[in-house]
């Protein structure tokens, strides 16, 4: 189940429009009309992006009279960040070993003074 959710999260994040929508929702909830404004896309096109984000669990939609405000859901992003964090730690360890090796090589090249 966690793998499927992670796959859905990364698939949803693969599109720049959906990432921009999430960036807007990180500032606070918004209606579909408010989300359409900054894009050169139709309301139905934005709605399709919202459906992908909602299916991935990245957003939720509420009910406020006639409006259905969208809000960001942090859990899937936290899971993706946790997954990525494992790789960041791996790369940092590799870079630290490389730094150590470079320091060794620099020390070995320095001419010794008598």
mmCIF file of C-alpha atoms in Angstrom:
data_model
loop_
_atom_site.group_PDB
_atom_site.id
_atom_site.type_symbol
_atom_site.label_atom_id
_atom_site.label_comp_id
_atom_site.label_asym_id
_atom_site.label_seq_id
_atom_site.Cartn_x
_atom_site.Cartn_y
_atom_site.Cartn_z
ATOM 1 C CA UNK A 1 0.000 0.000 0.000
ATOM 2 C CA UNK A 2 2.780 2.457 0.874
ATOM 3 C CA UNK A 3 4.491 1.769 -2.458
ATOM 4 C CA UNK A 4 1.306 2.499 -4.412
ATOM 5 C CA UNK A 5 0.805 5.761 -2.534
ATOM 6 C CA UNK A 6 4.420 6.776 -3.118
ATOM 7 C CA UNK A 7 4.057 5.935 -6.830
ATOM 8 C CA UNK A 8 0.890 8.053 -7.028
ATOM 9 C CA UNK A 9 2.615 10.937 -5.240
ATOM 10 C CA UNK A 10 5.602 10.981 -7.588
ATOM 11 C CA UNK A 11 3.383 10.542 -10.659
ATOM 12 C CA UNK A 12 1.280 13.524 -9.574
ATOM 13 C CA UNK A 13 4.383 15.605 -8.837
ATOM 14 C CA UNK A 14 5.845 14.834 -12.274
ATOM 15 C CA UNK A 15 3.688 17.537 -13.856
ATOM 16 C CA UNK A 16 4.785 21.187 -13.434
ATOM 17 C CA UNK A 17 1.204 22.477 -13.382
ATOM 18 C CA UNK A 18 0.325 20.170 -10.496
ATOM 19 C CA UNK A 19 3.476 21.243 -8.638
ATOM 20 C CA UNK A 20 2.451 24.876 -9.154
ATOM 21 C CA UNK A 21 -1.043 24.124 -7.858
ATOM 22 C CA UNK A 22 0.458 22.525 -4.748
ATOM 23 C CA UNK A 23 2.734 25.539 -4.267
ATOM 24 C CA UNK A 24 -0.334 27.790 -4.363
ATOM 25 C CA UNK A 25 -2.237 25.563 -1.938
ATOM 26 C CA UNK A 26 0.732 25.599 0.443
ATOM 27 C CA UNK A 27 -0.185 29.270 0.983
ATOM 28 C CA UNK A 28 -3.759 28.374 1.938
ATOM 29 C CA UNK A 29 -6.914 26.824 0.584
ATOM 30 C CA UNK A 30 -8.338 27.992 -2.728
ATOM 31 C CA UNK A 31 -11.315 27.351 -4.959
ATOM 32 C CA UNK A 32 -10.994 25.975 -8.474
ATOM 33 C CA UNK A 33 -11.752 29.453 -9.838
ATOM 34 C CA UNK A 34 -8.886 30.898 -7.793
ATOM 35 C CA UNK A 35 -6.571 28.138 -8.975
ATOM 36 C CA UNK A 36 -7.428 28.695 -12.645
ATOM 37 C CA UNK A 37 -6.497 32.408 -12.535
ATOM 38 C CA UNK A 38 -2.671 32.191 -12.773
ATOM 39 C CA UNK A 39 -2.683 29.544 -15.511
ATOM 40 C CA UNK A 40 -3.397 29.712 -19.227
ATOM 41 C CA UNK A 41 -5.596 26.645 -18.857
ATOM 42 C CA UNK A 42 -9.334 26.123 -18.847
ATOM 43 C CA UNK A 43 -11.290 25.283 -15.731
ATOM 44 C CA UNK A 44 -11.862 21.697 -16.941
ATOM 45 C CA UNK A 45 -8.101 21.248 -17.484
ATOM 46 C CA UNK A 46 -7.342 22.484 -13.952
ATOM 47 C CA UNK A 47 -10.093 20.204 -12.624
ATOM 48 C CA UNK A 48 -8.363 17.222 -14.246
ATOM 49 C CA UNK A 49 -5.108 18.170 -12.516
ATOM 50 C CA UNK A 50 -6.984 18.504 -9.226
ATOM 51 C CA UNK A 51 -8.465 15.029 -9.656
ATOM 52 C CA UNK A 52 -4.964 13.571 -10.086
ATOM 53 C CA UNK A 53 -3.763 15.419 -6.985
ATOM 54 C CA UNK A 54 -6.826 14.316 -5.026
ATOM 55 C CA UNK A 55 -6.469 10.678 -6.126
ATOM 56 C CA UNK A 56 -2.824 10.772 -4.969
ATOM 57 C CA UNK A 57 -3.997 12.130 -1.621
ATOM 58 C CA UNK A 58 -2.030 15.357 -2.068
ATOM 59 C CA UNK A 59 -5.104 17.567 -1.746
ATOM 60 C CA UNK A 60 -8.547 17.360 -0.223
ATOM 61 C CA UNK A 61 -11.691 19.223 -1.145
ATOM 62 C CA UNK A 62 -14.131 20.641 1.343
ATOM 63 C CA UNK A 63 -17.641 21.997 1.057
ATOM 64 C CA UNK A 64 -18.491 25.608 1.786
ATOM 65 C CA UNK A 65 -21.954 26.396 0.431
ATOM 66 C CA UNK A 66 -21.518 26.384 -3.365
ATOM 67 C CA UNK A 67 -17.729 26.401 -3.229
ATOM 68 C CA UNK A 68 -15.462 23.390 -2.864
ATOM 69 C CA UNK A 69 -12.202 24.791 -1.511
ATOM 70 C CA UNK A 70 -9.077 22.717 -2.067
ATOM 71 C CA UNK A 71 -6.404 22.328 0.574
ATOM 72 C CA UNK A 72 -3.045 20.622 0.616
ATOM 73 C CA UNK A 73 -2.732 17.302 2.460
ATOM 74 C CA UNK A 74 0.746 16.980 3.979
ATOM 75 C CA UNK A 75 0.942 13.221 4.612
ATOM 76 C CA UNK A 76 1.897 12.007 1.104
ATOM 77 C CA UNK A 77 4.532 14.732 0.775
ATOM 78 C CA UNK A 78 5.966 13.774 4.161
ATOM 79 C CA UNK A 79 6.160 10.140 3.028
ATOM 80 C CA UNK A 80 7.907 11.151 -0.213
ATOM 81 C CA UNK A 81 10.320 13.321 1.747
ATOM 82 C CA UNK A 82 11.086 10.430 4.104
ATOM 83 C CA UNK A 83 11.798 8.162 1.140
ATOM 84 C CA UNK A 84 14.055 10.779 -0.471
ATOM 85 C CA UNK A 85 15.801 11.439 2.843
ATOM 86 C CA UNK A 86 17.257 7.926 2.791
ATOM 87 C CA UNK A 87 18.956 8.693 -0.510
ATOM 88 C CA UNK A 88 20.149 12.096 0.653
ATOM 89 C CA UNK A 89 21.873 10.422 3.599
ATOM 90 C CA UNK A 90 23.474 7.907 1.241
ATOM 91 C CA UNK A 91 24.791 10.631 -1.067
ATOM 92 C CA UNK A 92 26.057 12.723 1.825
ATOM 93 C CA UNK A 93 28.026 9.729 3.113
ATOM 94 C CA UNK A 94 29.483 9.213 -0.386
ATOM 95 C CA UNK A 95 30.447 12.888 -0.641
ATOM 96 C CA UNK A 96 32.077 12.782 2.798
ATOM 97 C CA UNK A 97 34.198 9.808 1.708
ATOM 98 C CA UNK A 98 35.128 11.668 -1.461
ATOM 99 C CA UNK A 99 36.099 14.744 0.575
ATOM 100 C CA UNK A 100 38.294 12.571 2.799
ATOM 101 C CA UNK A 101 39.966 11.023 -0.237
ATOM 102 C CA UNK A 102 40.595 14.431 -1.797
ATOM 103 C CA UNK A 103 42.158 15.673 1.441
ATOM 104 C CA UNK A 104 44.418 12.602 1.499
ATOM 105 C CA UNK A 105 45.480 13.252 -2.095
ATOM 106 C CA UNK A 106 46.181 16.924 -1.368
ATOM 107 C CA UNK A 107 48.287 15.998 1.655
ATOM 108 C CA UNK A 108 50.254 13.438 -0.348
ATOM 109 C CA UNK A 109 51.043 16.002 -3.083
ATOM 110 C CA UNK A 110 52.352 18.708 -0.757
ATOM 111 C CA UNK A 111 56.153 19.001 -0.945
ATOM 112 C CA UNK A 112 57.851 18.182 2.337
ATOM 113 C CA UNK A 113 60.089 20.898 3.761
ATOM 114 C CA UNK A 114 63.421 19.882 5.294
#
